[in-house]
Coordinates of C-alpha atoms in Angstrom, one line a residue:
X1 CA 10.2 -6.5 23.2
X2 CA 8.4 -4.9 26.0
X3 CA 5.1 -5.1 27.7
X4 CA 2.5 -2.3 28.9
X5 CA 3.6 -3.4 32.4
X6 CA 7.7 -2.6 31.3
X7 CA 6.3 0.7 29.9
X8 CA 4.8 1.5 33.5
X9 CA 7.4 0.6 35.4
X10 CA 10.1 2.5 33.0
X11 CA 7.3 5.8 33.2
X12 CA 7.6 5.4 36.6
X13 CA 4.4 5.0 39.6
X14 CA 4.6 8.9 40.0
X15 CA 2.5 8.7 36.5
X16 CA 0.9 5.5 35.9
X17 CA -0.5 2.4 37.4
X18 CA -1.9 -0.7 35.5
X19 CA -5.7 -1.0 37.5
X20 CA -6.5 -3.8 35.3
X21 CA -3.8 -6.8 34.2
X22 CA -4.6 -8.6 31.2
X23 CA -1.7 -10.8 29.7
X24 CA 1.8 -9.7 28.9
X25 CA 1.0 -8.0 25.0
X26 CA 4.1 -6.4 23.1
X27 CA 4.1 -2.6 23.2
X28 CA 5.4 -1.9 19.5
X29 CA 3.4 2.0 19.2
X30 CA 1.5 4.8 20.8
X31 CA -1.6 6.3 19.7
X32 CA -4.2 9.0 20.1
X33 CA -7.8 7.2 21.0
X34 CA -10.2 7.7 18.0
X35 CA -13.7 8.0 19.6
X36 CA -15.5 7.7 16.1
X37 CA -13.2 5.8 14.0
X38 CA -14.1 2.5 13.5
X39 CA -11.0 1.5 11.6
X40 CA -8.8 3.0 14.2
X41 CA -5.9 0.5 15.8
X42 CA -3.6 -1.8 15.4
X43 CA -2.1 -4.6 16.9
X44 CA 0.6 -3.8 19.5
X45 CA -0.7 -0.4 20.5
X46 CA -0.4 1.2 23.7
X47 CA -3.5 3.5 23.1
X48 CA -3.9 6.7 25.1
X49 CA -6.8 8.3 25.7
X50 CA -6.7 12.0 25.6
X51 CA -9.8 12.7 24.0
X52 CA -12.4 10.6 26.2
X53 CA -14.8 12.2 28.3
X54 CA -17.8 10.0 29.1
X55 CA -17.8 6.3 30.5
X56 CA -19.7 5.1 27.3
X57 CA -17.0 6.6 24.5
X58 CA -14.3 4.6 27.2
X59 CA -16.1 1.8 26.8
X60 CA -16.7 2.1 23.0
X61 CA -12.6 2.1 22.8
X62 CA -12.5 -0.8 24.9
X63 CA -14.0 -2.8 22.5
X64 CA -12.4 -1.6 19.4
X65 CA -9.0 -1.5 20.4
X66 CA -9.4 -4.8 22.6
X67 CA -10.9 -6.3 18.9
X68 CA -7.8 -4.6 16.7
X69 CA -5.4 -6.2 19.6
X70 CA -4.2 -3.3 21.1
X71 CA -1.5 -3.6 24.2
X72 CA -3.3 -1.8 26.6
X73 CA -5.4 1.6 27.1
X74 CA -4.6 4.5 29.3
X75 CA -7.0 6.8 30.7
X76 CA -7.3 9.2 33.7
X77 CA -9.6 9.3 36.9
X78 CA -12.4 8.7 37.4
X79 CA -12.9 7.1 34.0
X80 CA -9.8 4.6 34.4
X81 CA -11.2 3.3 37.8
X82 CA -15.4 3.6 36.7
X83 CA -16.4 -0.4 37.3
X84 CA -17.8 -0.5 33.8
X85 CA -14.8 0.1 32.5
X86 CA -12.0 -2.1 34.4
X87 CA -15.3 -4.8 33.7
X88 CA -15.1 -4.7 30.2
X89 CA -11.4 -4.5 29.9
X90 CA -10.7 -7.2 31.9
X91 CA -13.8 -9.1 29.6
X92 CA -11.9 -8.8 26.8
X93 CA -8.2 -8.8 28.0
X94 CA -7.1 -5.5 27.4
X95 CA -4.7 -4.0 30.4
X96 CA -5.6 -1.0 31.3
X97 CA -3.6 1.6 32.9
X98 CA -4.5 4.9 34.8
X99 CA -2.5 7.9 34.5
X100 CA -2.5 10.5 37.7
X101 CA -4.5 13.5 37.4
X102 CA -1.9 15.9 38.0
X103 CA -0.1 14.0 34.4
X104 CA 0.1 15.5 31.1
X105 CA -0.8 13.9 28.2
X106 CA 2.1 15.7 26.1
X107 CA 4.1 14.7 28.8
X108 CA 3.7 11.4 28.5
X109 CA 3.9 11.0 24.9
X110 CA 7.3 12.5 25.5
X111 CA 8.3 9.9 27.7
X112 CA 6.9 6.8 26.3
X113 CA 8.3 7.7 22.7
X114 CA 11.5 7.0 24.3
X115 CA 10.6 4.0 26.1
X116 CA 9.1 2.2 23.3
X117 CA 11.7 3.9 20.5
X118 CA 14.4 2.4 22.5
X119 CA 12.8 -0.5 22.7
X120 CA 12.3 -1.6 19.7
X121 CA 15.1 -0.2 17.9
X122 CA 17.0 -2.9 16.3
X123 CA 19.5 -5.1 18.1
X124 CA 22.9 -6.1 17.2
X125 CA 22.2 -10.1 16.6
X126 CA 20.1 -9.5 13.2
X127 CA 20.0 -5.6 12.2
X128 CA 22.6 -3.6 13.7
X129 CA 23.3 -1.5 16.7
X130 CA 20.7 0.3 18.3
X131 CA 23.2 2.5 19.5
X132 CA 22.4 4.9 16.1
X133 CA 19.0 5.6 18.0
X134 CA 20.2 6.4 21.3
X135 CA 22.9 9.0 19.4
X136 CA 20.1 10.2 17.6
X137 CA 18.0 11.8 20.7
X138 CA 21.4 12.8 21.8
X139 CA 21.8 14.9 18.9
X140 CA 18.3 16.1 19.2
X141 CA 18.9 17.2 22.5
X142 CA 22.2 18.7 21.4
X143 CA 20.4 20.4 18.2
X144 CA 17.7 21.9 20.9
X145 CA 20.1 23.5 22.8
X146 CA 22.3 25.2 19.5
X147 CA 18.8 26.4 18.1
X148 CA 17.1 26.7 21.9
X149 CA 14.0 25.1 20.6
X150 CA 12.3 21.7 20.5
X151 CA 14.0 19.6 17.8
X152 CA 12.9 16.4 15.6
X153 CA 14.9 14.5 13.1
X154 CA 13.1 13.1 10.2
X155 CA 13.7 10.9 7.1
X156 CA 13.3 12.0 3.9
X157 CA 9.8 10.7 3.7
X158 CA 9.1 13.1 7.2
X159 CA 8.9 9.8 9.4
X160 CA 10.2 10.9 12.9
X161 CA 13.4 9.2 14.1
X162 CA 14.2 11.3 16.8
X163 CA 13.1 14.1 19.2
X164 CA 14.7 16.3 22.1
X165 CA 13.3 15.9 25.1
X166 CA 12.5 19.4 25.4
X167 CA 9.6 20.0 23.8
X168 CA 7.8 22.5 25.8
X169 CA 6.9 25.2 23.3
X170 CA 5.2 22.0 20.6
X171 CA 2.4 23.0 19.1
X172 CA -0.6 20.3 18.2
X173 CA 0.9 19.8 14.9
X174 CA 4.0 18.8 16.8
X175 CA 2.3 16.3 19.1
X176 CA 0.4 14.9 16.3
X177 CA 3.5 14.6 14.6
X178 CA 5.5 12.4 17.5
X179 CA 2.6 10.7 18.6
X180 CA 2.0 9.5 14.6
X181 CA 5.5 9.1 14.0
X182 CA 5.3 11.5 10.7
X183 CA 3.4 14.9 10.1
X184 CA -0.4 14.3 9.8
X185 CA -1.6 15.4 6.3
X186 CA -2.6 18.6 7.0
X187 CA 0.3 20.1 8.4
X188 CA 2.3 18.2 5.2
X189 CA -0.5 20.0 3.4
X190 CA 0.7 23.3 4.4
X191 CA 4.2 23.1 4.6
X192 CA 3.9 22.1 1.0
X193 CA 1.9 25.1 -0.1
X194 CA 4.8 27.0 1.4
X195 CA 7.5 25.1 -0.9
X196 CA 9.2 23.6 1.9
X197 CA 9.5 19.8 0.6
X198 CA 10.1 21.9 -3.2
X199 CA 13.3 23.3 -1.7
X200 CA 14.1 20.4 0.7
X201 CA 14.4 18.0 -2.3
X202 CA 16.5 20.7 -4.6
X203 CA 18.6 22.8 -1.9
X204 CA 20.8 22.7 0.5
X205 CA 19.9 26.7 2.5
X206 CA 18.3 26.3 5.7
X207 CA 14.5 27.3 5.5
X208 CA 12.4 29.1 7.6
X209 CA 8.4 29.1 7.7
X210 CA 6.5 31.9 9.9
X211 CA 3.8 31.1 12.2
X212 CA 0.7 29.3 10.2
X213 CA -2.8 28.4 10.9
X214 CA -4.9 26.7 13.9
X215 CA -1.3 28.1 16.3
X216 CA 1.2 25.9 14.0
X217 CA 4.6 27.9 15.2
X218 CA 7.3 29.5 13.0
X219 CA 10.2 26.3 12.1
X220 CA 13.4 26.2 11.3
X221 CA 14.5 23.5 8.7
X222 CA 17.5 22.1 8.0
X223 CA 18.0 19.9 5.6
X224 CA 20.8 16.4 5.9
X225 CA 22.5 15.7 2.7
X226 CA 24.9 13.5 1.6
X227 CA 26.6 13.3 -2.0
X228 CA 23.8 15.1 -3.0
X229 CA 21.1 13.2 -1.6
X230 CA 18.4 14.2 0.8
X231 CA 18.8 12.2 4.0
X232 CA 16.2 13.9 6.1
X233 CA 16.1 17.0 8.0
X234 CA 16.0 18.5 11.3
X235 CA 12.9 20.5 12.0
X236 CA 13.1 23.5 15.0
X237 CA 9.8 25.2 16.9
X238 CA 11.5 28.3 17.1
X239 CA 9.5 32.1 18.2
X240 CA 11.4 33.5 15.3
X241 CA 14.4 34.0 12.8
X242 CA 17.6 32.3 14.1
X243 CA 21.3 34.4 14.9
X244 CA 23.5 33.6 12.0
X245 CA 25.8 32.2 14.6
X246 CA 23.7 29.9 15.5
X247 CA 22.9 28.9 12.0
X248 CA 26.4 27.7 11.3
X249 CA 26.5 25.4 14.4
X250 CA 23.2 23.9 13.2
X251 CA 24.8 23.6 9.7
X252 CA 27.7 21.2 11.5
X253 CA 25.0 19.2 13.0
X254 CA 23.3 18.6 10.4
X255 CA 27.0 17.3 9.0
X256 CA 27.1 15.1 11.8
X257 CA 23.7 13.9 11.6
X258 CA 24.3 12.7 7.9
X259 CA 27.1 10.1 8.6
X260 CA 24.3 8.6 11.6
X261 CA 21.8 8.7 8.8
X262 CA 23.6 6.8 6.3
X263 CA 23.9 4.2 9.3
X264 CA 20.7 3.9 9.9
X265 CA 20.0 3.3 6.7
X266 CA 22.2 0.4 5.9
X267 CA 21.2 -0.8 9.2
X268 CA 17.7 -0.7 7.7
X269 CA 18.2 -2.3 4.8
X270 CA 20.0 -5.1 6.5
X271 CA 16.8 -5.5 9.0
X272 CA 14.9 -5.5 5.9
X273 CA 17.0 -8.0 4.1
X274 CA 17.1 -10.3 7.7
X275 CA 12.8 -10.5 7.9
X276 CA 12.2 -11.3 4.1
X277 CA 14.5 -14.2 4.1
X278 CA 12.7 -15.6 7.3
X279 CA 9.3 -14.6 6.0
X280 CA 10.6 -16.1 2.6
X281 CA 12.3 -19.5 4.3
X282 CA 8.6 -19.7 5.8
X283 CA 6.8 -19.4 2.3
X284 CA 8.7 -22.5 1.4
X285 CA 8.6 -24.5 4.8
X286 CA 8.4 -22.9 8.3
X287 CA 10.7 -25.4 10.0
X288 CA 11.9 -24.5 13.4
X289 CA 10.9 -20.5 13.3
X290 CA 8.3 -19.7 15.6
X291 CA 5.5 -16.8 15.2
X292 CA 7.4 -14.6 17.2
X293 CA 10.6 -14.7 15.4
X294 CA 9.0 -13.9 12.2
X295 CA 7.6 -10.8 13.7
X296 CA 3.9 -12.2 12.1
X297 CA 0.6 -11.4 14.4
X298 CA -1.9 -13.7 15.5
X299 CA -3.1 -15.7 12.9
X300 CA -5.3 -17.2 11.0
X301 CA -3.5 -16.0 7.7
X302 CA -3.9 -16.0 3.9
X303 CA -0.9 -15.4 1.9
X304 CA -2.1 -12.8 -0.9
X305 CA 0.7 -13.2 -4.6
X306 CA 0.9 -10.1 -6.4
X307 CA 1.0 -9.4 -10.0
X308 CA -0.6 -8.4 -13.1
X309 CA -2.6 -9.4 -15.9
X310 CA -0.1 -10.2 -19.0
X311 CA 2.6 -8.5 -16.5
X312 CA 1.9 -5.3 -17.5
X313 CA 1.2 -4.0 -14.0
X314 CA 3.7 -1.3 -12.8
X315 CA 4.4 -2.7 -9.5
X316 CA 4.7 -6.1 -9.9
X317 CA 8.2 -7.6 -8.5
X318 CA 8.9 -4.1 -7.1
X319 CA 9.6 -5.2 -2.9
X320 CA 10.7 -2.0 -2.3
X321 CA 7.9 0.0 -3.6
X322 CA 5.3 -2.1 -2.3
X323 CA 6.9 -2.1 0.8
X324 CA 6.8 2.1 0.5
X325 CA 3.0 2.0 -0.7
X326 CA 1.9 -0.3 2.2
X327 CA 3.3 1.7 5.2
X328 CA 2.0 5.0 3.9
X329 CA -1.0 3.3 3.8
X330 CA -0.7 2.3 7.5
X331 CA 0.9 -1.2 8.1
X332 CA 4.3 -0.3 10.0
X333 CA 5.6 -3.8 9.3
X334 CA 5.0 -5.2 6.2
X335 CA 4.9 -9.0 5.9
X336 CA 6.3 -9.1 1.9
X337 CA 8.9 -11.2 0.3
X338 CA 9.3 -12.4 -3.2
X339 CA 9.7 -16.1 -4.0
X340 CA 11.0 -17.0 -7.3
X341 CA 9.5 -14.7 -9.7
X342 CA 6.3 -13.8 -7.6
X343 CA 6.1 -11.5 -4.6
X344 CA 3.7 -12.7 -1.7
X345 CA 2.1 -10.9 1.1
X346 CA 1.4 -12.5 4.1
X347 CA -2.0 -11.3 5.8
X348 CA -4.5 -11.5 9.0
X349 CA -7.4 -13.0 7.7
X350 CA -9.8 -11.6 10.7
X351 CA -9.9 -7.6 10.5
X352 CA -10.1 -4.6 8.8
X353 CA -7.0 -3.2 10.2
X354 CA -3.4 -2.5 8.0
X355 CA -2.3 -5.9 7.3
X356 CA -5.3 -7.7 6.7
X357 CA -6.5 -9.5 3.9
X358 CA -10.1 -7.0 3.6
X359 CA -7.7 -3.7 3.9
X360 CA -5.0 -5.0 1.0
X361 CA -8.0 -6.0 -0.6
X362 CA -9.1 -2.2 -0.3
X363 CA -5.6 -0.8 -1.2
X364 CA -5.5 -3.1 -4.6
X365 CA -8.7 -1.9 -5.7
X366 CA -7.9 1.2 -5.4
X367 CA -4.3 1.3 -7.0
X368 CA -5.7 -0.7 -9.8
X369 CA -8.0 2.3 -11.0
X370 CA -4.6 3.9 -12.0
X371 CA -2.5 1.0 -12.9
X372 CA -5.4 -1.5 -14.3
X373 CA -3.0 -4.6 -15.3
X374 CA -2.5 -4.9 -11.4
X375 CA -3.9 -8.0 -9.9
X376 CA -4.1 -9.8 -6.6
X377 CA -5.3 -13.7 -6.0
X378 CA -5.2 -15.2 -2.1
X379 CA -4.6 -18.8 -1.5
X380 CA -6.8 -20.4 1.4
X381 CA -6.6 -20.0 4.9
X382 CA -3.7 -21.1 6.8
X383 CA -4.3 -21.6 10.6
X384 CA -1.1 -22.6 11.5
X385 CA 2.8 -21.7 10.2
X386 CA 2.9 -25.0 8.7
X387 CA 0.0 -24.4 6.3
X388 CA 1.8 -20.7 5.1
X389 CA 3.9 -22.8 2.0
X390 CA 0.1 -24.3 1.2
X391 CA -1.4 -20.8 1.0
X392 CA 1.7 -19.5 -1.0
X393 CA 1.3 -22.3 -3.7
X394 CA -2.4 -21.8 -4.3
X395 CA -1.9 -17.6 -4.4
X396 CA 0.5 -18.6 -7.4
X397 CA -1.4 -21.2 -9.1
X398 CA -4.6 -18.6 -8.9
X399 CA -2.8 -15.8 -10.5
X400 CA -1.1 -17.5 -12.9
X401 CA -4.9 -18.5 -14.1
X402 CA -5.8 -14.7 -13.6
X403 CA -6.1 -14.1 -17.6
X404 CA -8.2 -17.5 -18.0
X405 CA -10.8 -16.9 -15.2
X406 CA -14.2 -15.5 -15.1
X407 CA -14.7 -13.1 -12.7
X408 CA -14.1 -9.6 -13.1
X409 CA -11.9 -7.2 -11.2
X410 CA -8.2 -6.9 -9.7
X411 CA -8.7 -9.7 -6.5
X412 CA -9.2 -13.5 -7.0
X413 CA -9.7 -15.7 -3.7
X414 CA -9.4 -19.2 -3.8
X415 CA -12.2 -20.2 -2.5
X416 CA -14.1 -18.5 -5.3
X417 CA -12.0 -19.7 -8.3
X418 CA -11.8 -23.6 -6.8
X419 CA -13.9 -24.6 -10.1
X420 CA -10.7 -23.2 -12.3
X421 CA -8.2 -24.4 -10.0
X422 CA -9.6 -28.0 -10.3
X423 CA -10.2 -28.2 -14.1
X424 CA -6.4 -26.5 -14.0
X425 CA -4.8 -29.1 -12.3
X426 CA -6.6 -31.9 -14.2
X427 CA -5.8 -30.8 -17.4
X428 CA -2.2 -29.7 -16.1
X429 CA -1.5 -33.4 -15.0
X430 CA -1.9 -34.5 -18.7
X431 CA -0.3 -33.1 -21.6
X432 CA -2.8 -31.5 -23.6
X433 CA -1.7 -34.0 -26.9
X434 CA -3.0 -36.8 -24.8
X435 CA -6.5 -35.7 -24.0
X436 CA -6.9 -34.6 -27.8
X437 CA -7.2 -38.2 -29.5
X438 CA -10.2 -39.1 -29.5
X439 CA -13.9 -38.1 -29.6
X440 CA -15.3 -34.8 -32.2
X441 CA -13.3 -32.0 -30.9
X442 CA -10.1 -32.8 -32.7
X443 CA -11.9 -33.3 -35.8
X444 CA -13.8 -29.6 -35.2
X445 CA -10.5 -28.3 -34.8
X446 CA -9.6 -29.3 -37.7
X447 CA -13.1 -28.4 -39.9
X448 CA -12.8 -25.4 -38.6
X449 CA -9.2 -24.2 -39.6
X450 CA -10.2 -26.1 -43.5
X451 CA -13.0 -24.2 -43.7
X452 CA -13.0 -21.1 -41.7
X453 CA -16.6 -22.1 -39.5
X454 CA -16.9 -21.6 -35.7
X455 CA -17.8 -24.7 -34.3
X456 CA -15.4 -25.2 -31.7
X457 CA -16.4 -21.6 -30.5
X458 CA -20.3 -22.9 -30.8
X459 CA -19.7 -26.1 -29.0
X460 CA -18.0 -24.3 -25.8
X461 CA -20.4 -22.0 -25.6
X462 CA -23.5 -24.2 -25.9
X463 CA -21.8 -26.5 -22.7
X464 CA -20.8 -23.3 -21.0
X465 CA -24.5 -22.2 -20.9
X466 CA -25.9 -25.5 -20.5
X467 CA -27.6 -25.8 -23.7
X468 CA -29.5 -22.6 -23.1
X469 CA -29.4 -21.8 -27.1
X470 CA -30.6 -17.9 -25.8
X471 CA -28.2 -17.8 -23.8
X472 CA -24.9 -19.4 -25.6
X473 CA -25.9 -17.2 -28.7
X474 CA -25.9 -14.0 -26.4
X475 CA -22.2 -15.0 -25.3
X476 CA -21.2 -15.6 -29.7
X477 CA -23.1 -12.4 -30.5
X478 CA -25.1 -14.2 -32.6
X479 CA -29.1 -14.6 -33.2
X480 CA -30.1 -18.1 -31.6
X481 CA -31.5 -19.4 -35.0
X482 CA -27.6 -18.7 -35.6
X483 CA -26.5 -20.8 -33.3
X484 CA -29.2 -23.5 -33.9
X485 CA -28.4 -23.7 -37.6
X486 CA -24.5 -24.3 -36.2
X487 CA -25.3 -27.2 -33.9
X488 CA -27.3 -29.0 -36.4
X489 CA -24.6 -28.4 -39.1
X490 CA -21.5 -29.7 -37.1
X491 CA -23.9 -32.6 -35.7
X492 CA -23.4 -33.4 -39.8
X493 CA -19.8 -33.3 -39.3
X494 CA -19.2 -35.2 -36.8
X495 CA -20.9 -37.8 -34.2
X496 CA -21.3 -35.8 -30.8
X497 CA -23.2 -37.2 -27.8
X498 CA -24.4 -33.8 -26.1
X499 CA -26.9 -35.5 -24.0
X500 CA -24.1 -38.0 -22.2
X501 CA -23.0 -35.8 -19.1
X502 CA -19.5 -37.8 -19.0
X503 CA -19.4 -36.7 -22.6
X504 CA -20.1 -33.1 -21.9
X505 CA -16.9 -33.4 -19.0
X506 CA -14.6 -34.8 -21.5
X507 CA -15.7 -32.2 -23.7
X508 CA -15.3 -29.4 -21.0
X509 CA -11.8 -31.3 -20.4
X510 CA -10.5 -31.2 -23.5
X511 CA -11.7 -27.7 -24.6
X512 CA -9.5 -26.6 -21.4
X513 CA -6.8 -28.3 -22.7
X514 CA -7.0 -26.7 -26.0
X515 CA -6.8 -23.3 -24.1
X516 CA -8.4 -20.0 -25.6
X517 CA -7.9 -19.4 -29.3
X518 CA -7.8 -17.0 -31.7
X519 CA -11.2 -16.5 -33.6
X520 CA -11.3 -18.3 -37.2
X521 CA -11.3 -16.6 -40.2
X522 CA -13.8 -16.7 -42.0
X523 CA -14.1 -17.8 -46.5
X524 CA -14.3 -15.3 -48.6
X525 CA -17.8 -14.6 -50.0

């Protein structure tokens, strides 16, 4: 862990100063300030602010990135002293932090990539040795000087895992790529249409791509392989073709780099393995963990249970590809673990930020237009870790009523399905032969499979709609003389007391119990 005011003094007072002190916030990323988008931030981010010109767009990111939970903000003079500004940060307890005129912003995001990489890389007690990463800039460095040209290593999925520290000749793509961690879409966008990803994912020959639009430089790509697999690659600003010479040292590298690669990733997918058993021991019952050690942000939460209706959705149980779909989608540290046969998500109920409740809401909405059988339901709010096992177990009961309740669409919440929930439980308590002995419904049951009529159908409908005969016939698809001609004729076959409401309830009761059934067929003409 460490803190905007560990960043500082790691940068070093010849760049930065914090000019407002708010709190001792964990510095887990560095971004670019977004002046006009609202969705912009997350929690844990250092936030420069290249882009802002005017006191008011400071202030405007003051208040978003104070409201997403961002470490601290960094601006130059005179906007990081202006009194407005240090007034509003210190309001809402966001540190801020100048840096000095004569400092670069690429500069800096050189420098705190490191600090922060190396800071969070994993540690030896749980996930490894962050040793991999500190051997991985190494490499980058050494890469840079083989190829002499600025150097990142990526992953197969073109996530950043390491940079040489000389990056003098980057372009903006380059930038945008460190800062973000992974290429933004438009430069993926291009060296797509060029067939770079294409040949990355079938060959082995090093690529090179000449000098594209808005000044993207010429690179040099090399891909890391192992067994045949694509591990990642390393990716070189170079002003033009490489010496062949050259090219076989970077070939050996990329050798070298393979063997770290296949480290990192089991070091990965122990890390991975380490957070969903806490996140899953906490599902069940937090005992002694604390917030902190299950890496979870500042509550309240909702725990969200993901499936499908009739399991037919194609990502239901799948941790790893939900896991995969979530971070593209923004949230660098997806709270997901499956218990027993249901995978959960644990969310921030406040927000509209990866990782909340409205934003998963979002995502599911909008994978289910091309997987329609997927389905979400949230328990209730949990304000505390001890109420997390309490949110779990009403997320589970509410899906596995998905197919039974009324509303339409992929996401359920508690709170709006509390009606189903109830009659659920009730009827769940008692086995269903029990609450069928007595009163007309058995013996409509029975009239009904004898003799082909509908009037079990008739009856739920006409208490569904409260005796609204227009109504009830609309939901048979029948004319309301129809239906009207049915209640007087099942009235004949048995004694029903529609007018009692405790009648009507054990009615309601015992149609729930009897669960949804198959329509009747009807006597031959």
């Amino acid at each position: 862990m460490i803190t905007v005011a560990g960043v500082v003094d790691a940068v070093g007072a010849a760049l930065l100063k914090v000019v407002v002190a708010a709190g001792a916030a964990e510095v887990r990323d560095v971004t670019l300030a977004e002046v006009d988008d609202a969705t912009s931030g997350q929690s844990g981010d250092l936030v420069l602010g290249a882009g802002i010109g005017t006191a008011e767009q400071a202030l405007a990111v003051v208040a978003r990135y104070a409201q997403a939970g961002a470490a601290g903000l960094v601006l130059k003079p005179p906007l990081a002293a202006h009194p407005a500004v240090r007034a509003a940060a210190a309001e809402r307890h966001l540190t801020l932090v100048e840096l000095q005129s004569h400092g670069s912003w690429a500069q800096l995001v050189w420098l705190l990539r490191g600090v922060i990489d190396r800071a969070v890389a994993p540690g030896p007690a749980d996930t490894g040795e962050s040793g991999v990463y500190d051997e991985l800039f190494a490499l980058a460095d050494a890469t840079a000087a083989v190829v002499d040209a600025p150097v990142t290593i990526e992953d197969a999925q073109s996530r950043v895992l390491a940079y040489s520290s000389r990056q003098d000749r980057a372009d903006p793509a380059r930038v945008s790529t460190i800062v973000g961690r992974r290429a933004p879409g438009n430069v993926i966008a291009h060296f797509r249409s060029r067939g770079v990803f294409r040949k990355l994912a079938t060959g082995t020959e090093l690529i090179f791509v000449p000098q594209g639009p808005d000044g993207t430089l010429p690179r040099l790509i090399i891909p890391i392989r192992a067994g045949g697999e694509l591990l990642g690659s390393i990716w070189a600003v170079v002003d033009g073709p490489v010496p062949d010479e050259r090219l076989r040292d970077l070939q050996g590298t990329a050798s070298v780099l393979a063997l770290h690669l296949l480290r990192l990733r089991v070091q990965a997918d122990v890390a991975r393995r380490v957070s969903a058993e806490r996140l899953r021991a906490a599902l069940r019952a937090p005992g002694r963990m604390g917030q902190e050690e299950l890496a979870l942000p500042r509550g309240p939460w909702r725990v969200v249970a993901l499936g499908a209706h009739g399991g037919t959705g194609e990502l239901v149980d799948n941790l790893a590809l939900w896991e995969s779909i979530t971070r593209r989608h923004g949230w660098r540290q997806p709270l997901i673990a499956d218990v027993g046969d249901v995978l959960f998500a644990v969310l921030v109920e406040e927000g509209d930020s990866p990782g909340s409740r409205r934003w998963m809401e979002r995502l599911i909405r909008d994978i289910a237009v091309h997987d329609p059988g997927l389905c979400a339901a949230s328990g209730g709010v949990a304000r505390n870790l001890t109420d997390l096992p309490r949110s779990r177990g009403e997320a589970a009961e509410l899906l596995a009523l998905t197919g039974l309740t009324r509303q339409r669409g992929p996401v359920l919440r508690f709170e709006d399905q509390w009606a189903e929930v109830v009659v659920h439980r009730v009827v769940s308590a008692v086995p269903s032969a029990d609450l069928l002995v007595g009163g007309p419904l058995p013996d409509l049951v029975a009239h009904d499979r004898r003799h082909g009529t509908d009037y079990v159908a008739t009856v739920a409908a006409w208490l569904e709609q409260q005796g609204d005969p227009k109504k009830a016939a609309r939901q048979l698809h029948v004319h309301p003389n129809t239906l009207r001609y049915r209640m007087r004729r099942l009235a004949e076959v048995v004694a029903v007391d529609l007018e009692s409401p405790r009648a009507r309830l054990a009615l309601q009761l015992q149609l729930a119990a009897l669960g949804p059934a198959p329509a009747a067929p009807r006597p031959p003409a």
